[in-house]
XYZ file of C-alpha atoms in Angstrom:
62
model
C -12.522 -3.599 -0.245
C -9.102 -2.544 -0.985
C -8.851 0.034 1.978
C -9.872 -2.812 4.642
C -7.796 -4.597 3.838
C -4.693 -2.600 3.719
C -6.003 -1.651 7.201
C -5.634 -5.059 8.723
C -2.195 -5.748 6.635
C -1.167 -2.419 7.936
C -1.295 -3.573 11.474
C 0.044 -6.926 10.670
C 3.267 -7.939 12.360
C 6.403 -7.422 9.895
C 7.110 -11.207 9.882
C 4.184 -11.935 8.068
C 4.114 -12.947 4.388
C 1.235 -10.517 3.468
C 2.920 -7.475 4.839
C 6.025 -8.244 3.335
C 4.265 -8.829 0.059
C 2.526 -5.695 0.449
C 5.631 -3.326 1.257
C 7.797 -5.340 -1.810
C 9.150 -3.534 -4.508
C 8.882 -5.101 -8.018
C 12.346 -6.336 -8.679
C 14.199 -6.613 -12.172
C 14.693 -4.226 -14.678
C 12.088 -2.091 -15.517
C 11.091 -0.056 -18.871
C 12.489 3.391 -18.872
C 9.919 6.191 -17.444
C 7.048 5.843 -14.277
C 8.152 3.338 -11.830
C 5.429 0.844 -11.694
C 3.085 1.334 -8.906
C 2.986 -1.145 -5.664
C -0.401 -2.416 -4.554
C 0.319 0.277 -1.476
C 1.022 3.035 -4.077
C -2.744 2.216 -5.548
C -4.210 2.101 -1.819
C -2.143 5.664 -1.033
C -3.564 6.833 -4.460
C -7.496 5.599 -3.453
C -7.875 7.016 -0.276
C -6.006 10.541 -1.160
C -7.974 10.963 -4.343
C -11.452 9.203 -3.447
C -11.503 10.074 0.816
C -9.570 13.205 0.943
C -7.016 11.253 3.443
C -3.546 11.543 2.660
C -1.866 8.870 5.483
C -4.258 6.254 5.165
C -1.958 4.423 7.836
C -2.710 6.473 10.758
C -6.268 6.346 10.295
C -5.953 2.509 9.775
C -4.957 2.340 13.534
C -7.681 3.894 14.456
């Protein structure tokens, strides 16, 4: 469910809230260590380690 749709937000227009949403960075200060991971870091993540596809966006515009 998570792949679809980071498909269609992928080929969303930049204007639109849920793209911007999904390419945000967590703001603030953060504990020292691992960044925290952005919903697109977990999507990047799923299809590399579950699909064997590491740019998920190309195959989105498909």
């Amino acid at each position: 469910m998570r792949h679809r749709w980071a498909g269609h937000v992928q080929r969303m227009l930049e204007t639109r809230v849920a793209k911007k949403v999904f390419l945000e960075s967590m703001g603030g200060k953060r504990p020292v260590g691992k960044p925290r991971a952005r919903w697109e870091d977990n999507v990047s993540k799923d299809t590399r380690d579950l699909l064997g596809i590491r740019n998920w966006r190309e195959q989105s515009r498909d």
